[in-house]
Each structure stands twice: as C-alpha cells, then as structure tokens.
Amino acid sequence: MTETLNSLRMRAERDGTHISGAERLVPIHQLEDAALKMVQRALQHPRGQAQQINISVEPIERAALQFGRLPDLHNNQVECWQQGRELATEMLVAFGVARVAVERAMTYLAAGAAPGGLSMRGAMLIDADSGERLEADPARGVRVSRMDLSCAVRQQLGPLLAGQGLNNPHVIEALTLAAKVVAAPTLAAELCWSDDPDYLAGYVASRNGGYQRISFLKAAGEERGGRAFFVRCSKDRLATLVDWLERQPFLIERIGRIHPARQWKADR
Ligand code: AMP
C-alpha cells in the first residue's frame, strides 16, 4: 500500500459531556464516507444525540507508521456480570497484575472513574503493582488514537467475527484499540467495559494473554464504564508512553486467531 493515510478522528459531546469518539486511518478517497459514518454514529448514540461533533483530519507520514498485529480473540461466555468480573480479575492476576491493582481499577470503574462519578473520556493509567492512579487528568485520562486495521485485515476479520456473532463495531474497535495498547512495551494489561448502557460485554487484554472478551462485565442500563491500562513504567517515562498511545500512527496489518466461544459455569 503506497497511498498516504489520514488520521480521521471524531469526538462528540452532549451537555458538555463526552458521549462518543472514533478513530480511523484512511486514504483520501475513503475520507468522506468514513467521516459521514462517524457523524451518523454520533447522532444515533445510545447515550443521547450529540450536540457538538468535532471531526479532525490530519495526514500521516508513511515513514512514521508502525505496523502491528491483532491479538488472538477468546470469547468467554459467563452467566452474569459478577461472574464476569471474577473471571476478569483472575485473568488479570494471571497476566501479572497485582490483585490490589485490579481491585482498585474495578472499584474506580464501577463508581465512575472521573470526578463526580462520571465516565472518563479516556483511560486510567494504573500502576500494575501498587494500584496507584497515574494519569495527569482524571476526567480526560489517556485517549488511544491514530490506529486502524488495514483494508485487508478489515475484510478478513468481518466474516471470521460473523461466525461467532461478533461482527459489530464495538468488537472491531475494541480489538483495534487493544492491539495498539498491548504493543506498548511498558503496558502490562488492559481492562475495559463500555459506557454504553446497552453493551454489557467487556474484555481484558495483554500481550501474551490476547484479547479475552467476557460476555458480561456490567449490569444492564449501567452508563458507568471505562478503561484501565495497567502500567509498569517509571514516572519519568510515563509521558513517553502516553505520547506513544496518543500520537503514534499504528496500522494493523496482521490478523490474530478467533477462538470459538467458551462457557464458564458458576461452581457454587
Ligand atoms: P466504549 O468502549 O467506546 O464504550 O468506551 C468505554 C470507555 O473506554 C469510555 O468511557 C472511555 O472511558 C474509554 N475510552 C473510549 N475510547 C477510548 C480511547 N480511544 N482511548 C482510551 N480510552 C477510551
């Protein structure tokens, strides 16, 4: 692929509150269509129709692009969100995150991690050993940006996800974001559940553990959601990590494996 790519970004607000965001890297001839889809999505969001929509377009120098791979997807079916959070906790501990850090992250997400008990616009940075929150702005957090699937990966991925009933924008965007996050060397793992009241699934991800989708991580109707990035990074290198997550253009050119669904049954 030799075409110049453009970073296309959308942020939508209602009553001063962030309701939706989206990220693509697209060649010029796809810009119009991709931007239209973003506007439509901001106007139809389950958290309310956007009042203010910001779209930005910025060319990416080809030499600046880094290339990556999608994490393998595992599809864990649980019976309820409580079981989902237990499973997420055990997986994050298995990925090397201290239990205290996982518990703190879950407590923040459940209560609304931004001031006033709201959802953040981006992710928390959590020290993977102590559980200390490290992001500079607890309302904004860190917003992973400038990443996308290559056209070939997007085409391959759709039918594979459809075979599992997972071919929807939530899963595709979350996989894309997680691919960039787990590629960061000082990032141990990620935890996410949505702020969309109708979307109850979430995931944990790490470089070696892949993308572990969990069918329920929150109760129906719950608007508090968010992301926690568990980091092992000295404080003086945090700015480098944040800059990479927010600014480094990252194109995913290789697909990961899509594993069949696995049922988890409560053992009590
Ligand atoms: P979503 O999966 O879009 O429902 O987003 C769930 C939560 O993840 C949001 O409430 C934000 O806190 C966070 N989030 C959304 N987009 C990003 C992003 N690009 N980078 C970091 N965190 C994000």
PDB file of N, CA, C and O and ligand atoms in Angstrom, residues 119-123 142-144 177 192-196 225-227 229, ligand 1:
ATOM      1  N   SER A 119     -18.180   8.805  33.738  1.00  0.00           N
ATOM      2  CA  SER A 119     -17.203   8.035  32.973  1.00  0.00           C
ATOM      3  C   SER A 119     -16.151   8.995  32.430  1.00  0.00           C
ATOM      4  O   SER A 119     -16.448  10.133  32.076  1.00  0.00           O
ATOM      5  N   MET A 120     -14.931   8.478  32.333  1.00  0.00           N
ATOM      6  CA  MET A 120     -13.850   9.307  31.765  1.00  0.00           C
ATOM      7  C   MET A 120     -13.964   9.344  30.253  1.00  0.00           C
ATOM      8  O   MET A 120     -14.610   8.501  29.639  1.00  0.00           O
ATOM      9  N   ARG A 121     -13.296  10.312  29.629  1.00  0.00           N
ATOM     10  CA  ARG A 121     -13.261  10.347  28.159  1.00  0.00           C
ATOM     11  C   ARG A 121     -12.231   9.350  27.637  1.00  0.00           C
ATOM     12  O   ARG A 121     -12.339   8.853  26.534  1.00  0.00           O
ATOM     13  N   GLY A 122     -11.211   9.071  28.412  1.00  0.00           N
ATOM     14  CA  GLY A 122     -10.169   8.130  28.007  1.00  0.00           C
ATOM     15  C   GLY A 122      -9.951   7.101  29.094  1.00  0.00           C
ATOM     16  O   GLY A 122     -10.882   6.765  29.831  1.00  0.00           O
ATOM     17  N   ALA A 123      -8.709   6.620  29.202  1.00  0.00           N
ATOM     18  CA  ALA A 123      -8.412   5.519  30.125  1.00  0.00           C
ATOM     19  C   ALA A 123      -7.641   5.998  31.351  1.00  0.00           C
ATOM     20  O   ALA A 123      -6.885   6.969  31.282  1.00  0.00           O
ATOM     21  N   VAL A 142      -6.203   9.024  29.322  1.00  0.00           N
ATOM     22  CA  VAL A 142      -5.349   8.888  28.136  1.00  0.00           C
ATOM     23  C   VAL A 142      -6.208   8.360  27.003  1.00  0.00           C
ATOM     24  O   VAL A 142      -6.907   7.362  27.163  1.00  0.00           O
ATOM     25  N   ARG A 143      -6.188   9.065  25.865  1.00  0.00           N
ATOM     26  CA  ARG A 143      -7.007   8.598  24.719  1.00  0.00           C
ATOM     27  C   ARG A 143      -6.107   7.999  23.647  1.00  0.00           C
ATOM     28  O   ARG A 143      -5.295   8.691  23.050  1.00  0.00           O
ATOM     29  N   VAL A 144      -6.286   6.682  23.436  1.00  0.00           N
ATOM     30  CA  VAL A 144      -5.505   5.993  22.411  1.00  0.00           C
ATOM     31  C   VAL A 144      -6.029   6.443  21.058  1.00  0.00           C
ATOM     32  O   VAL A 144      -7.235   6.495  20.826  1.00  0.00           O
ATOM     33  N   LEU A 177      -8.141  -1.069  19.223  1.00  0.00           N
ATOM     34  CA  LEU A 177      -7.532  -0.278  20.302  1.00  0.00           C
ATOM     35  C   LEU A 177      -6.618  -1.165  21.155  1.00  0.00           C
ATOM     36  O   LEU A 177      -5.472  -0.800  21.465  1.00  0.00           O
ATOM     37  N   CYS A 192     -11.498  -3.341  30.243  1.00  0.00           N
ATOM     38  CA  CYS A 192     -12.484  -2.405  29.653  1.00  0.00           C
ATOM     39  C   CYS A 192     -13.893  -2.930  29.817  1.00  0.00           C
ATOM     40  O   CYS A 192     -14.148  -4.118  29.610  1.00  0.00           O
ATOM     41  N   TRP A 193     -14.789  -2.052  30.226  1.00  0.00           N
ATOM     42  CA  TRP A 193     -16.196  -2.285  29.939  1.00  0.00           C
ATOM     43  C   TRP A 193     -16.798  -0.973  29.477  1.00  0.00           C
ATOM     44  O   TRP A 193     -16.340   0.113  29.824  1.00  0.00           O
ATOM     45  N   SER A 194     -17.839  -1.097  28.648  1.00  0.00           N
ATOM     46  CA  SER A 194     -18.350   0.050  27.900  1.00  0.00           C
ATOM     47  C   SER A 194     -19.152   1.007  28.785  1.00  0.00           C
ATOM     48  O   SER A 194     -19.672   0.624  29.830  1.00  0.00           O
ATOM     49  N   ASP A 195     -19.268   2.246  28.315  1.00  0.00           N
ATOM     50  CA  ASP A 195     -20.177   3.188  28.982  1.00  0.00           C
ATOM     51  C   ASP A 195     -21.531   3.220  28.265  1.00  0.00           C
ATOM     52  O   ASP A 195     -22.431   3.954  28.647  1.00  0.00           O
ATOM     53  N   ASP A 196     -21.666   2.425  27.227  1.00  0.00           N
ATOM     54  CA  ASP A 196     -22.929   2.318  26.503  1.00  0.00           C
ATOM     55  C   ASP A 196     -23.884   1.443  27.340  1.00  0.00           C
ATOM     56  O   ASP A 196     -23.562   0.303  27.661  1.00  0.00           O
ATOM     57  N   GLY A 225     -18.717   3.243  32.662  1.00  0.00           N
ATOM     58  CA  GLY A 225     -17.795   2.281  32.065  1.00  0.00           C
ATOM     59  C   GLY A 225     -16.454   2.951  31.920  1.00  0.00           C
ATOM     60  O   GLY A 225     -16.280   4.108  32.320  1.00  0.00           O
ATOM     61  N   GLY A 226     -15.516   2.261  31.349  1.00  0.00           N
ATOM     62  CA  GLY A 226     -14.210   2.894  31.139  1.00  0.00           C
ATOM     63  C   GLY A 226     -13.139   1.878  30.858  1.00  0.00           C
ATOM     64  O   GLY A 226     -13.408   0.706  30.606  1.00  0.00           O
ATOM     65  N   ARG A 227     -11.917   2.386  30.885  1.00  0.00           N
ATOM     66  CA  ARG A 227     -10.759   1.534  30.607  1.00  0.00           C
ATOM     67  C   ARG A 227      -9.684   1.786  31.656  1.00  0.00           C
ATOM     68  O   ARG A 227      -9.504   2.934  32.093  1.00  0.00           O
ATOM     69  N   PHE A 229      -5.543   1.002  32.028  1.00  0.00           N
ATOM     70  CA  PHE A 229      -4.298   0.480  31.470  1.00  0.00           C
ATOM     71  C   PHE A 229      -3.346   0.261  32.650  1.00  0.00           C
ATOM     72  O   PHE A 229      -3.001   1.220  33.358  1.00  0.00           O
TER      73      PHE A 229
HETATM   74  P1  AMP B   1     -16.507   2.365  24.606  1.00  0.00           P
HETATM   75  O1  AMP B   1     -15.850   1.034  24.507  1.00  0.00           O
HETATM   76  O2  AMP B   1     -16.389   3.187  23.385  1.00  0.00           O
HETATM   77  O3  AMP B   1     -17.890   2.263  25.153  1.00  0.00           O
HETATM   78  O4  AMP B   1     -15.664   3.150  25.688  1.00  0.00           O
HETATM   79  C1  AMP B   1     -15.648   2.740  27.033  1.00  0.00           C
HETATM   80  C2  AMP B   1     -14.762   3.673  27.810  1.00  0.00           C
HETATM   81  O5  AMP B   1     -13.422   3.496  27.364  1.00  0.00           O
HETATM   82  C3  AMP B   1     -15.067   5.155  27.675  1.00  0.00           C
HETATM   83  O6  AMP B   1     -15.971   5.547  28.677  1.00  0.00           O
HETATM   84  C4  AMP B   1     -13.729   5.787  27.916  1.00  0.00           C
HETATM   85  O7  AMP B   1     -13.510   5.905  29.314  1.00  0.00           O
HETATM   86  C5  AMP B   1     -12.758   4.744  27.387  1.00  0.00           C
HETATM   87  N1  AMP B   1     -12.316   5.030  26.021  1.00  0.00           N
HETATM   88  C6  AMP B   1     -13.079   5.149  24.899  1.00  0.00           C
HETATM   89  N2  AMP B   1     -12.322   5.415  23.827  1.00  0.00           N
HETATM   90  C7  AMP B   1     -11.043   5.439  24.262  1.00  0.00           C
HETATM   91  C8  AMP B   1      -9.785   5.675  23.649  1.00  0.00           C
HETATM   92  N3  AMP B   1      -9.678   5.933  22.334  1.00  0.00           N
HETATM   93  N4  AMP B   1      -8.676   5.619  24.429  1.00  0.00           N
HETATM   94  C9  AMP B   1      -8.765   5.359  25.744  1.00  0.00           C
HETATM   95  N5  AMP B   1      -9.908   5.146  26.373  1.00  0.00           N
HETATM   96  C10 AMP B   1     -11.031   5.182  25.669  1.00  0.00           C
END
